[in-house]
PDB file of C-alpha atoms and ligand atoms in Angstrom:
ATOM      1  CA  VAL A  29     -44.480  29.330  -9.218  1.00 39.00           C
ATOM      2  CA  ASN A  30     -40.815  28.902  -8.493  1.00 41.00           C
ATOM      3  CA  ALA A  31     -39.934  25.217  -9.122  1.00 44.00           C
ATOM      4  CA  ALA A  32     -37.736  25.206  -6.010  1.00 42.00           C
ATOM      5  CA  THR A  33     -40.528  26.342  -3.672  1.00 47.00           C
ATOM      6  CA  ALA A  34     -43.603  24.624  -5.227  1.00 56.00           C
ATOM      7  CA  PRO A  35     -45.078  21.820  -3.069  1.00 64.00           C
ATOM      8  CA  VAL A  36     -43.776  18.382  -4.127  1.00 66.00           C
ATOM      9  CA  PRO A  37     -46.450  15.686  -4.713  1.00 72.00           C
ATOM     10  CA  THR A  38     -46.057  12.809  -2.235  1.00 74.00           C
ATOM     11  CA  GLU A  39     -45.141  10.243  -4.908  1.00 72.00           C
ATOM     12  CA  GLU A  40     -42.251  12.486  -6.077  1.00 77.00           C
ATOM     13  CA  ARG A  41     -40.692  12.964  -2.612  1.00 83.00           C
ATOM     14  CA  LEU A  42     -37.267  11.451  -2.085  1.00 83.00           C
ATOM     15  CA  SER A  43     -36.644   8.928   0.636  1.00 87.00           C
ATOM     16  CA  ALA A  44     -33.818   9.678   3.069  1.00 89.00           C
ATOM     17  CA  ALA A  45     -31.686   7.113   1.238  1.00 89.00           C
ATOM     18  CA  GLU A  46     -32.392   8.736  -2.132  1.00 84.00           C
ATOM     19  CA  ARG A  47     -31.613  12.199  -0.752  1.00 83.00           C
ATOM     20  CA  GLY A  48     -28.313  10.880   0.564  1.00 86.00           C
ATOM     21  CA  ARG A  49     -27.525   9.309  -2.801  1.00 82.00           C
ATOM     22  CA  LEU A  50     -28.425  12.515  -4.658  1.00 77.00           C
ATOM     23  CA  GLU A  51     -26.075  14.490  -2.431  1.00 81.00           C
ATOM     24  CA  GLN A  52     -23.320  11.958  -3.068  1.00 79.00           C
ATOM     25  CA  LEU A  53     -23.855  12.111  -6.833  1.00 78.00           C
ATOM     26  CA  GLU A  54     -23.971  15.877  -6.855  1.00 71.00           C
ATOM     27  CA  GLY A  55     -20.714  15.881  -4.923  1.00 73.00           C
ATOM     28  CA  VAL A  56     -19.152  13.835  -7.731  1.00 73.00           C
ATOM     29  CA  ILE A  57     -20.433  16.338 -10.286  1.00 65.00           C
ATOM     30  CA  GLU A  58     -19.170  19.318  -8.292  1.00 66.00           C
ATOM     31  CA  ARG A  59     -15.705  17.815  -7.893  1.00 70.00           C
ATOM     32  CA  GLY A  60     -15.555  16.966 -11.628  1.00 64.00           C
ATOM     33  CA  LEU A  61     -16.726  20.441 -12.490  1.00 57.00           C
ATOM     34  CA  ALA A  62     -14.204  22.098 -10.246  1.00 66.00           C
ATOM     35  CA  SER A  63     -11.454  19.949 -11.722  1.00 78.00           C
ATOM     36  CA  PHE A  64     -11.968  20.926 -15.358  1.00 77.00           C
ATOM     37  CA  ILE A  65     -12.100  24.593 -14.415  1.00 78.00           C
ATOM     38  CA  GLU A  66      -8.940  24.162 -12.377  1.00 83.00           C
ATOM     39  CA  VAL A  67      -7.271  22.255 -15.200  1.00 83.00           C
ATOM     40  CA  GLY A  68      -8.088  25.062 -17.644  1.00 83.00           C
ATOM     41  CA  GLU A  69      -6.757  27.733 -15.337  1.00 82.00           C
ATOM     42  CA  ALA A  70      -3.636  25.745 -14.447  1.00 85.00           C
ATOM     43  CA  LEU A  71      -2.844  25.386 -18.145  1.00 84.00           C
ATOM     44  CA  VAL A  72      -3.235  29.122 -18.762  1.00 79.00           C
ATOM     45  CA  GLU A  73      -0.750  29.904 -15.998  1.00 83.00           C
ATOM     46  CA  ILE A  74       1.770  27.299 -17.128  1.00 85.00           C
ATOM     47  CA  ARG A  75       1.507  28.605 -20.703  1.00 83.00           C
ATOM     48  CA  ASP A  76       1.604  32.331 -19.927  1.00 81.00           C
ATOM     49  CA  GLN A  77       4.390  32.117 -17.308  1.00 84.00           C
ATOM     50  CA  ARG A  78       6.284  29.555 -19.456  1.00 85.00           C
ATOM     51  CA  LEU A  79       6.605  27.292 -16.419  1.00 88.00           C
ATOM     52  CA  TYR A  80       7.427  24.387 -18.756  1.00 87.00           C
ATOM     53  CA  ARG A  81      10.686  26.051 -19.835  1.00 87.00           C
ATOM     54  CA  SER A  82      13.205  24.066 -17.789  1.00 88.00           C
ATOM     55  CA  THR A  83      12.056  20.751 -19.278  1.00 88.00           C
ATOM     56  CA  HIS A  84      10.412  21.586 -22.595  1.00 86.00           C
ATOM     57  CA  GLU A  85      11.122  23.887 -25.499  1.00 85.00           C
ATOM     58  CA  SER A  86       7.514  24.796 -26.088  1.00 83.00           C
ATOM     59  CA  PHE A  87       4.066  24.643 -24.529  1.00 83.00           C
ATOM     60  CA  ASP A  88       3.071  22.293 -27.391  1.00 82.00           C
ATOM     61  CA  SER A  89       5.711  19.713 -26.592  1.00 85.00           C
ATOM     62  CA  TYR A  90       5.029  20.092 -22.859  1.00 86.00           C
ATOM     63  CA  CYS A  91       1.296  19.326 -23.333  1.00 86.00           C
ATOM     64  CA  LEU A  92       2.021  16.439 -25.640  1.00 87.00           C
ATOM     65  CA  GLU A  93       4.764  14.779 -23.605  1.00 88.00           C
ATOM     66  CA  ARG A  94       3.522  15.499 -20.106  1.00 87.00           C
ATOM     67  CA  TRP A  95      -0.221  15.100 -20.649  1.00 85.00           C
ATOM     68  CA  GLY A  96      -0.613  13.440 -24.044  1.00 84.00           C
ATOM     69  CA  PHE A  97      -2.679  16.180 -25.627  1.00 78.00           C
ATOM     70  CA  ARG A  98      -2.169  18.898 -28.212  1.00 76.00           C
ATOM     71  CA  ARG A  99      -2.236  22.656 -27.734  1.00 72.00           C
ATOM     72  CA  ALA A 100      -5.705  22.785 -29.344  1.00 71.00           C
ATOM     73  CA  HIS A 101      -7.044  20.500 -26.613  1.00 79.00           C
ATOM     74  CA  ALA A 102      -5.411  22.638 -23.929  1.00 80.00           C
ATOM     75  CA  HIS A 103      -7.067  25.666 -25.516  1.00 78.00           C
ATOM     76  CA  ARG A 104     -10.470  23.949 -25.410  1.00 80.00           C
ATOM     77  CA  LEU A 105     -10.064  23.282 -21.681  1.00 83.00           C
ATOM     78  CA  VAL A 106      -9.165  26.913 -21.142  1.00 83.00           C
ATOM     79  CA  GLN A 107     -12.228  28.087 -23.111  1.00 84.00           C
ATOM     80  CA  SER A 108     -14.523  25.727 -21.194  1.00 87.00           C
ATOM     81  CA  ALA A 109     -13.199  27.064 -17.917  1.00 86.00           C
ATOM     82  CA  LYS A 110     -13.949  30.621 -19.113  1.00 86.00           C
ATOM     83  CA  VAL A 111     -17.525  29.614 -19.967  1.00 91.00           C
ATOM     84  CA  ILE A 112     -18.048  28.247 -16.464  1.00 88.00           C
ATOM     85  CA  ARG A 113     -16.582  31.393 -14.923  1.00 86.00           C
ATOM     86  CA  ALA A 114     -18.880  33.554 -17.065  1.00 90.00           C
ATOM     87  CA  LEU A 115     -21.985  31.551 -16.113  1.00 91.00           C
ATOM     88  CA  SER A 116     -21.154  31.005 -12.464  1.00 87.00           C
ATOM     89  CA  PRO A 117     -22.853  34.207 -11.140  1.00 88.00           C
ATOM     90  CA  THR A 118     -26.145  32.659 -12.309  1.00 84.00           C
ATOM     91  CA  GLY A 119     -25.438  29.607 -10.120  1.00 82.00           C
ATOM     92  CA  ASP A 120     -26.318  27.457 -13.095  1.00 85.00           C
ATOM     93  CA  THR A 121     -23.377  26.086 -15.051  1.00 88.00           C
ATOM     94  CA  PRO A 122     -22.739  23.081 -17.334  1.00 89.00           C
ATOM     95  CA  ALA A 123     -21.498  20.049 -15.440  1.00 83.00           C
ATOM     96  CA  LYS A 124     -19.781  18.584 -18.491  1.00 85.00           C
ATOM     97  CA  GLU A 125     -16.756  20.011 -20.186  1.00 86.00           C
ATOM     98  CA  ARG A 126     -18.069  19.136 -23.654  1.00 87.00           C
ATOM     99  CA  HIS A 127     -21.225  21.157 -22.999  1.00 92.00           C
ATOM    100  CA  ALA A 128     -19.238  24.141 -21.750  1.00 92.00           C
ATOM    101  CA  ARG A 129     -16.918  23.939 -24.761  1.00 89.00           C
ATOM    102  CA  GLU A 130     -19.826  24.251 -27.200  1.00 89.00           C
ATOM    103  CA  LEU A 131     -20.804  27.565 -25.595  1.00 92.00           C
ATOM    104  CA  ALA A 132     -17.375  29.146 -26.128  1.00 87.00           C
ATOM    105  CA  PRO A 133     -18.265  30.988 -29.397  1.00 81.00           C
ATOM    106  CA  LEU A 134     -20.617  33.170 -27.304  1.00 86.00           C
ATOM    107  CA  LEU A 135     -18.036  34.121 -24.675  1.00 84.00           C
ATOM    108  CA  ALA A 136     -17.911  37.692 -25.942  1.00 76.00           C
ATOM    109  CA  ASP A 137     -21.621  38.133 -25.257  1.00 82.00           C
ATOM    110  CA  PRO A 138     -22.623  37.074 -21.703  1.00 87.00           C
ATOM    111  CA  ASP A 139     -26.380  37.604 -22.297  1.00 89.00           C
ATOM    112  CA  GLN A 140     -26.381  35.368 -25.352  1.00 89.00           C
ATOM    113  CA  LEU A 141     -24.247  32.858 -23.468  1.00 92.00           C
ATOM    114  CA  ARG A 142     -26.796  32.600 -20.652  1.00 94.00           C
ATOM    115  CA  GLU A 143     -29.712  32.442 -23.068  1.00 94.00           C
ATOM    116  CA  ALA A 144     -28.084  29.743 -25.168  1.00 95.00           C
ATOM    117  CA  TRP A 145     -27.390  27.616 -22.107  1.00 95.00           C
ATOM    118  CA  SER A 146     -30.995  27.771 -20.926  1.00 94.00           C
ATOM    119  CA  ASP A 147     -32.254  27.286 -24.512  1.00 95.00           C
ATOM    120  CA  ALA A 148     -30.128  24.113 -24.841  1.00 95.00           C
ATOM    121  CA  ARG A 149     -31.745  22.619 -21.768  1.00 93.00           C
ATOM    122  CA  GLU A 150     -35.211  23.538 -22.995  1.00 93.00           C
ATOM    123  CA  ARG A 151     -34.437  21.869 -26.330  1.00 92.00           C
ATOM    124  CA  ALA A 152     -33.460  18.673 -24.510  1.00 91.00           C
ATOM    125  CA  THR A 153     -36.523  18.755 -22.250  1.00 91.00           C
ATOM    126  CA  GLY A 154     -38.775  19.507 -25.245  1.00 90.00           C
ATOM    127  CA  SER A 155     -37.503  16.456 -27.108  1.00 87.00           C
ATOM    128  CA  GLY A 156     -37.660  14.271 -23.979  1.00 88.00           C
ATOM    129  CA  GLU A 157     -33.941  13.484 -24.252  1.00 87.00           C
ATOM    130  CA  GLN A 158     -30.958  13.889 -21.982  1.00 89.00           C
ATOM    131  CA  LEU A 159     -28.978  17.025 -22.688  1.00 92.00           C
ATOM    132  CA  THR A 160     -26.242  16.435 -25.306  1.00 91.00           C
ATOM    133  CA  ALA A 161     -23.508  18.564 -26.856  1.00 90.00           C
ATOM    134  CA  GLY A 162     -25.737  18.602 -29.968  1.00 90.00           C
ATOM    135  CA  HIS A 163     -28.495  20.488 -28.114  1.00 94.00           C
ATOM    136  CA  VAL A 164     -25.960  23.048 -26.909  1.00 94.00           C
ATOM    137  CA  ARG A 165     -24.452  23.423 -30.395  1.00 89.00           C
ATOM    138  CA  GLU A 166     -27.906  24.000 -31.915  1.00 89.00           C
ATOM    139  CA  ALA A 167     -28.691  26.662 -29.312  1.00 92.00           C
ATOM    140  CA  VAL A 168     -25.373  28.407 -30.035  1.00 88.00           C
ATOM    141  CA  GLU A 169     -25.685  28.167 -33.812  1.00 81.00           C
ATOM    142  CA  SER A 170     -29.177  29.619 -33.743  1.00 83.00           C
ATOM    143  CA  ARG A 171     -27.624  32.716 -32.168  1.00 83.00           C
ATOM    144  CA  LEU A 172     -24.785  32.913 -34.639  1.00 72.00           C
ATOM    145  CA  SER A 173     -26.547  32.935 -37.986  1.00 55.00           C
ATOM    146  CA  PRO A 174     -24.482  33.181 -41.197  1.00 58.00           C
ATOM    147  CA  GLU A 175     -25.674  36.801 -41.409  1.00 48.00           C
ATOM    148  CA  ARG A 176     -24.280  37.553 -37.974  1.00 51.00           C
ATOM    149  CA  LEU A 177     -21.048  35.814 -38.881  1.00 54.00           C
ATOM    150  CA  ALA A 178     -20.851  37.913 -42.020  1.00 53.00           C
ATOM    151  CA  ILE A 179     -21.395  41.068 -39.995  1.00 44.00           C
ATOM    152  CA  ARG A 180     -18.704  40.030 -37.561  1.00 48.00           C
ATOM    153  CA  GLU A 181     -16.362  39.397 -40.452  1.00 50.00           C
ATOM    154  CA  LEU A 182     -17.177  42.697 -42.100  1.00 43.00           C
ATOM    155  CA  SER A 183     -16.692  44.520 -38.827  1.00 42.00           C
ATOM    156  CA  GLY A 184     -13.099  43.386 -38.954  1.00 48.00           C
ATOM    157  CA  THR A 185     -12.551  40.432 -36.612  1.00 62.00           C
ATOM    158  CA  ASP A 186      -9.097  39.091 -37.287  1.00 71.00           C
ATOM    159  CA  GLN A 187      -9.439  35.808 -35.473  1.00 75.00           C
ATOM    160  CA  TRP A 188     -10.541  33.298 -38.119  1.00 83.00           C
ATOM    161  CA  GLU A 189      -8.589  30.301 -36.922  1.00 89.00           C
ATOM    162  CA  THR A 190      -7.343  27.892 -39.580  1.00 93.00           C
ATOM    163  CA  PRO A 191      -9.295  24.601 -39.654  1.00 91.00           C
ATOM    164  CA  THR A 192      -7.047  21.966 -38.130  1.00 89.00           C
ATOM    165  CA  ASP A 193      -7.450  19.426 -40.916  1.00 90.00           C
ATOM    166  CA  LEU A 194      -6.589  21.964 -43.623  1.00 94.00           C
ATOM    167  CA  TYR A 195      -3.544  23.129 -41.678  1.00 94.00           C
ATOM    168  CA  ASP A 196      -2.436  19.537 -41.020  1.00 92.00           C
ATOM    169  CA  ALA A 197      -2.671  18.694 -44.745  1.00 93.00           C
ATOM    170  CA  LEU A 198      -0.534  21.724 -45.649  1.00 96.00           C
ATOM    171  CA  ASP A 199       1.890  21.205 -42.778  1.00 94.00           C
ATOM    172  CA  ALA A 200       2.461  17.609 -43.932  1.00 93.00           C
ATOM    173  CA  GLU A 201       3.462  19.047 -47.306  1.00 96.00           C
ATOM    174  CA  PHE A 202       5.474  22.126 -46.240  1.00 96.00           C
ATOM    175  CA  ARG A 203       6.649  21.463 -42.656  1.00 95.00           C
ATOM    176  CA  PHE A 204       6.110  25.028 -41.461  1.00 95.00           C
ATOM    177  CA  GLU A 205       8.668  26.719 -39.218  1.00 95.00           C
ATOM    178  CA  LEU A 206       7.074  30.115 -38.535  1.00 96.00           C
ATOM    179  CA  ASP A 207       3.488  31.365 -38.092  1.00 97.00           C
ATOM    180  CA  VAL A 208       3.780  35.029 -39.090  1.00 97.00           C
ATOM    181  CA  CYS A 209       0.609  36.209 -37.320  1.00 97.00           C
ATOM    182  CA  ALA A 210      -0.899  34.586 -34.274  1.00 94.00           C
ATOM    183  CA  LEU A 211      -1.702  34.709 -30.608  1.00 90.00           C
ATOM    184  CA  PRO A 212      -0.301  32.108 -28.191  1.00 87.00           C
ATOM    185  CA  HIS A 213      -3.536  30.099 -28.173  1.00 86.00           C
ATOM    186  CA  ASN A 214      -3.934  29.883 -31.950  1.00 90.00           C
ATOM    187  CA  ALA A 215      -0.303  29.754 -33.095  1.00 93.00           C
ATOM    188  CA  LYS A 216       0.333  26.936 -35.518  1.00 93.00           C
ATOM    189  CA  CYS A 217       4.108  26.759 -35.041  1.00 93.00           C
ATOM    190  CA  ASP A 218       6.399  26.997 -32.044  1.00 89.00           C
ATOM    191  CA  LEU A 219       7.831  30.109 -33.599  1.00 94.00           C
ATOM    192  CA  TYR A 220       5.268  32.859 -34.208  1.00 94.00           C
ATOM    193  CA  TYR A 221       4.796  36.622 -34.251  1.00 95.00           C
ATOM    194  CA  THR A 222       2.085  38.296 -32.161  1.00 93.00           C
ATOM    195  CA  PRO A 223       0.382  41.681 -32.671  1.00 91.00           C
ATOM    196  CA  GLU A 224       2.726  43.130 -30.025  1.00 90.00           C
ATOM    197  CA  GLN A 225       5.773  42.064 -31.987  1.00 93.00           C
ATOM    198  CA  ASP A 226       3.975  43.029 -35.209  1.00 94.00           C
ATOM    199  CA  GLY A 227       4.623  40.297 -37.760  1.00 96.00           C
ATOM    200  CA  LEU A 228       4.601  42.898 -40.522  1.00 96.00           C
ATOM    201  CA  CYS A 229       7.831  44.411 -39.171  1.00 95.00           C
ATOM    202  CA  GLN A 230       9.662  41.132 -38.565  1.00 95.00           C
ATOM    203  CA  PRO A 231      11.795  39.007 -40.876  1.00 96.00           C
ATOM    204  CA  TRP A 232       9.994  36.097 -42.564  1.00 97.00           C
ATOM    205  CA  LEU A 233      12.448  33.301 -43.206  1.00 95.00           C
ATOM    206  CA  GLY A 234      12.151  29.639 -44.141  1.00 95.00           C
ATOM    207  CA  ARG A 235       8.785  27.920 -44.491  1.00 97.00           C
ATOM    208  CA  CYS A 236       6.124  30.295 -43.225  1.00 97.00           C
ATOM    209  CA  TRP A 237       2.422  29.928 -42.521  1.00 98.00           C
ATOM    210  CA  MET A 238       0.132  32.936 -42.872  1.00 98.00           C
ATOM    211  CA  ASN A 239      -3.582  33.172 -42.132  1.00 96.00           C
ATOM    212  CA  PRO A 240      -3.615  36.964 -41.977  1.00 95.00           C
ATOM    213  CA  PRO A 241      -5.843  39.228 -39.910  1.00 89.00           C
ATOM    214  CA  TYR A 242      -8.661  40.352 -42.191  1.00 81.00           C
ATOM    215  CA  GLY A 243      -9.135  44.077 -42.376  1.00 73.00           C
ATOM    216  CA  PRO A 244      -7.624  47.141 -43.988  1.00 74.00           C
ATOM    217  CA  LYS A 245      -4.071  45.782 -43.741  1.00 87.00           C
ATOM    218  CA  LEU A 246      -4.755  42.576 -45.666  1.00 90.00           C
ATOM    219  CA  ARG A 247      -2.988  44.024 -48.689  1.00 93.00           C
ATOM    220  CA  ASP A 248       0.146  44.676 -46.583  1.00 95.00           C
ATOM    221  CA  TRP A 249       0.230  41.078 -45.340  1.00 97.00           C
ATOM    222  CA  VAL A 250      -0.096  39.653 -48.827  1.00 97.00           C
ATOM    223  CA  GLY A 251       2.440  42.163 -50.159  1.00 97.00           C
ATOM    224  CA  LYS A 252       4.909  41.163 -47.463  1.00 97.00           C
ATOM    225  CA  ALA A 253       4.378  37.461 -48.313  1.00 98.00           C
ATOM    226  CA  HIS A 254       5.141  38.241 -51.943  1.00 98.00           C
ATOM    227  CA  GLN A 255       8.285  40.198 -50.977  1.00 97.00           C
ATOM    228  CA  ALA A 256       9.523  37.545 -48.513  1.00 97.00           C
ATOM    229  CA  ALA A 257       9.197  34.922 -51.261  1.00 97.00           C
ATOM    230  CA  LEU A 258      11.297  37.083 -53.620  1.00 96.00           C
ATOM    231  CA  GLU A 259      13.948  37.062 -50.860  1.00 96.00           C
ATOM    232  CA  GLY A 260      13.933  33.263 -50.568  1.00 96.00           C
ATOM    233  CA  ALA A 261      11.149  32.287 -48.119  1.00 96.00           C
ATOM    234  CA  THR A 262       8.169  30.095 -48.900  1.00 98.00           C
ATOM    235  CA  VAL A 263       4.993  31.666 -47.548  1.00 98.00           C
ATOM    236  CA  VAL A 264       1.805  29.647 -47.676  1.00 98.00           C
ATOM    237  CA  ALA A 265      -1.204  31.894 -47.126  1.00 98.00           C
ATOM    238  CA  LEU A 266      -4.864  31.239 -46.480  1.00 97.00           C
ATOM    239  CA  VAL A 267      -6.837  34.185 -47.842  1.00 95.00           C
ATOM    240  CA  PRO A 268     -10.376  35.029 -48.888  1.00 92.00           C
ATOM    241  CA  ALA A 269     -10.854  34.274 -52.602  1.00 94.00           C
ATOM    242  CA  SER A 270     -11.471  37.962 -53.308  1.00 91.00           C
ATOM    243  CA  THR A 271     -10.222  37.853 -56.880  1.00 93.00           C
ATOM    244  CA  GLU A 272     -11.617  41.319 -57.575  1.00 89.00           C
ATOM    245  CA  THR A 273      -9.149  43.044 -55.244  1.00 91.00           C
ATOM    246  CA  ALA A 274      -5.952  44.788 -56.258  1.00 92.00           C
ATOM    247  CA  TRP A 275      -3.864  42.611 -53.933  1.00 94.00           C
ATOM    248  CA  TRP A 276      -5.045  39.492 -55.730  1.00 96.00           C
ATOM    249  CA  TRP A 277      -4.087  40.999 -59.092  1.00 95.00           C
ATOM    250  CA  ASP A 278      -0.798  42.449 -57.899  1.00 95.00           C
ATOM    251  CA  TYR A 279       0.522  39.579 -55.764  1.00 97.00           C
ATOM    252  CA  CYS A 280      -1.513  36.349 -55.656  1.00 98.00           C
ATOM    253  CA  ARG A 281      -1.630  36.081 -59.456  1.00 96.00           C
ATOM    254  CA  GLN A 282       2.161  35.659 -59.548  1.00 96.00           C
ATOM    255  CA  ALA A 283       2.149  32.649 -57.198  1.00 98.00           C
ATOM    256  CA  GLU A 284       0.641  29.172 -56.989  1.00 98.00           C
ATOM    257  CA  ILE A 285      -3.085  29.565 -56.321  1.00 98.00           C
ATOM    258  CA  ARG A 286      -5.178  26.749 -54.880  1.00 98.00           C
ATOM    259  CA  PHE A 287      -8.880  27.458 -54.971  1.00 97.00           C
ATOM    260  CA  LEU A 288     -10.577  25.510 -52.203  1.00 96.00           C
ATOM    261  CA  ARG A 289     -13.739  23.586 -52.807  1.00 93.00           C
ATOM    262  CA  GLY A 290     -16.695  24.679 -50.629  1.00 90.00           C
ATOM    263  CA  ARG A 291     -16.500  27.168 -47.794  1.00 90.00           C
ATOM    264  CA  LEU A 292     -14.274  26.602 -44.803  1.00 91.00           C
ATOM    265  CA  ARG A 293     -15.473  26.157 -41.310  1.00 86.00           C
ATOM    266  CA  PHE A 294     -12.834  28.045 -39.342  1.00 85.00           C
ATOM    267  CA  SER A 295     -11.948  26.205 -36.127  1.00 80.00           C
ATOM    268  CA  ASN A 296     -13.461  28.735 -33.780  1.00 71.00           C
ATOM    269  CA  ALA A 297     -16.540  29.501 -35.918  1.00 70.00           C
ATOM    270  CA  PRO A 298     -19.849  27.762 -35.297  1.00 64.00           C
ATOM    271  CA  THR A 299     -20.821  27.612 -38.993  1.00 71.00           C
ATOM    272  CA  HIS A 300     -19.209  27.790 -42.402  1.00 80.00           C
ATOM    273  CA  ALA A 301     -17.664  31.078 -43.504  1.00 81.00           C
ATOM    274  CA  PRO A 302     -19.811  33.332 -45.656  1.00 79.00           C
ATOM    275  CA  PHE A 303     -16.961  33.616 -48.215  1.00 85.00           C
ATOM    276  CA  ALA A 304     -14.769  31.317 -50.319  1.00 91.00           C
ATOM    277  CA  SER A 305     -11.065  30.852 -49.549  1.00 94.00           C
ATOM    278  CA  ALA A 306      -7.867  30.060 -51.393  1.00 97.00           C
ATOM    279  CA  VAL A 307      -4.383  28.952 -50.439  1.00 98.00           C
ATOM    280  CA  ILE A 308      -1.551  30.876 -52.089  1.00 98.00           C
ATOM    281  CA  VAL A 309       1.959  29.441 -52.198  1.00 98.00           C
ATOM    282  CA  PHE A 310       4.318  32.411 -52.514  1.00 98.00           C
ATOM    283  CA  GLY A 311       7.705  31.142 -53.674  1.00 97.00           C
ATOM    284  CA  ARG A 312       6.290  28.773 -56.269  1.00 97.00           C
ATOM    285  CA  PRO A 313       5.685  29.642 -59.932  1.00 97.00           C
ATOM    286  CA  ALA A 314       2.281  30.964 -60.987  1.00 97.00           C
ATOM    287  CA  ARG A 315      -0.342  28.321 -61.639  1.00 97.00           C
ATOM    288  CA  VAL A 316      -3.933  27.630 -60.653  1.00 97.00           C
ATOM    289  CA  ILE A 317      -5.078  24.463 -58.915  1.00 97.00           C
ATOM    290  CA  TRP A 318      -8.650  23.509 -58.073  1.00 96.00           C
ATOM    291  CA  TRP A 319      -7.924  21.835 -54.764  1.00 94.00           C
ATOM    292  CA  ASP A 320     -10.424  19.438 -53.232  1.00 92.00           C
ATOM    293  CA  TRP A 321      -8.275  19.042 -50.135  1.00 86.00           C
ATOM    294  CA  GLN A 322     -10.887  17.012 -48.232  1.00 84.00           C
ATOM    295  CA  ALA A 323     -11.165  14.457 -51.043  1.00 83.00           C
ATOM    296  CA  GLN A 324      -7.393  14.056 -50.751  1.00 62.00           C
ATOM    297  CA  GLY A 325      -7.853  13.269 -47.030  1.00 55.00           C
ATOM    298  CA  ARG A 326     -10.618  10.745 -47.746  1.00 57.00           C
ATOM    299  CA  ALA A 327      -8.446   8.966 -50.315  1.00 49.00           C
ATOM    300  CA  ARG A 328      -5.550   8.531 -47.848  1.00 44.00           C
TER     301      ARG A 328
HETATM  302  C1  LIG B  28      -6.833  34.876 -38.809  1.00 56.36           C
HETATM  303  S1  LIG B  28      -5.992  34.745 -37.303  1.00 56.36           S
HETATM  304  C2  LIG B  28      -4.921  33.355 -37.599  1.00 56.36           C
HETATM  305  C3  LIG B  28      -4.480  32.683 -36.348  1.00 56.36           C
HETATM  306  C4  LIG B  28      -3.590  31.458 -36.518  1.00 56.36           C
HETATM  307  N1  LIG B  28      -2.260  31.833 -36.963  1.00 56.36           N
HETATM  308  C5  LIG B  28      -4.206  30.457 -37.458  1.00 56.36           C
HETATM  309  O1  LIG B  28      -3.645  30.179 -38.519  1.00 56.36           O
HETATM  310  O2  LIG B  28      -5.248  29.910 -37.097  1.00 56.36           O
HETATM  311  C6  LIG B  28      -4.870  36.121 -37.426  1.00 56.36           C
HETATM  312  C7  LIG B  28      -4.056  36.346 -36.187  1.00 56.36           C
HETATM  313  O3  LIG B  28      -3.121  37.399 -36.411  1.00 56.36           O
HETATM  314  C8  LIG B  28      -2.980  38.125 -35.219  1.00 56.36           C
HETATM  315  N2  LIG B  28      -2.461  39.447 -35.576  1.00 56.36           N
HETATM  316  C9  LIG B  28      -3.141  40.600 -35.835  1.00 56.36           C
HETATM  317  N3  LIG B  28      -2.284  41.593 -36.129  1.00 56.36           N
HETATM  318  C10 LIG B  28      -1.035  41.075 -36.027  1.00 56.36           C
HETATM  319  C11 LIG B  28       0.279  41.613 -36.194  1.00 56.36           C
HETATM  320  N4  LIG B  28       0.475  42.899 -36.531  1.00 56.36           N
HETATM  321  N5  LIG B  28       1.342  40.774 -36.012  1.00 56.36           N
HETATM  322  C12 LIG B  28       1.153  39.484 -35.684  1.00 56.36           C
HETATM  323  N6  LIG B  28      -0.068  38.927 -35.507  1.00 56.36           N
HETATM  324  C13 LIG B  28      -1.139  39.717 -35.689  1.00 56.36           C
HETATM  325  C14 LIG B  28      -4.384  38.148 -34.646  1.00 56.36           C
HETATM  326  O4  LIG B  28      -4.381  38.388 -33.248  1.00 56.36           O
HETATM  327  C15 LIG B  28      -4.881  36.745 -34.991  1.00 56.36           C
HETATM  328  O5  LIG B  28      -4.627  35.856 -33.924  1.00 56.36           O
END
């Protein structure tokens, strides 16, 4: 029986006053919902058309000074708006931005996205609780098992976004000027190279950040970091700790190596990576550090 058409027991019927109040409350939800979608889309347009350019040097400084939030927050709003757009044909979308945001890792797979959203609500109903971001996260994570993440990684995704706290710790130490490989939404510096510009063909000068695209060209990225350091740059790279590879032996071994404790949870990944990582500082003499970077944060 369709819940919308089933007869309603007398004791469950709403009075006229309650129906009026429900309509009012749903109006509030609809307006709120429309506003976070609109905010997300407005930010995309301002960023992509560089409409901030007469008053601000970068989208980052525009977001921070005009609205008091960082680029990462702007990106989250954009992602949440995309989730709502993707779910809207079903007529059943999250009313809260933090619920929509949790669904973003499934944006590439609309069927999984829909299933996860209905699963999240069933989880909440099953436990007799109000729906929380935790229910949504669980529903998403159950669809993105470590095995699936590993497969995605092996099939060559190049979008493992640096965890913010790791980047912040390194940025506090190195004060990066250039992100050598990025897209506008994940760039870590105001100055960055995109796939269109091809970071591999551009000059790398000053203090550079590199979280390279994983795939067949990884060796070229690490080789270029090594070469740029010989020419005077400092290139700090986040790479898989694949010590068996030729590029580790040929390039990383000659630089400062920081093995990271544990496995990273990349910012846009729902679970921890299925591989270990290391930070390589090209431009510093060879040495090996066992770096418990999170313990350093806790001690501060
Ligand atoms: C692992 S992600 C890192 C993103 C971001 N810089 C960070 O640290 O979180 C690698 C990025 O490099 C970009 N990329 C791929 N090929 C590139 C190229 N030839 N030149 C510049 N960027 C490239 C990808 O689109 C992706 O956004």
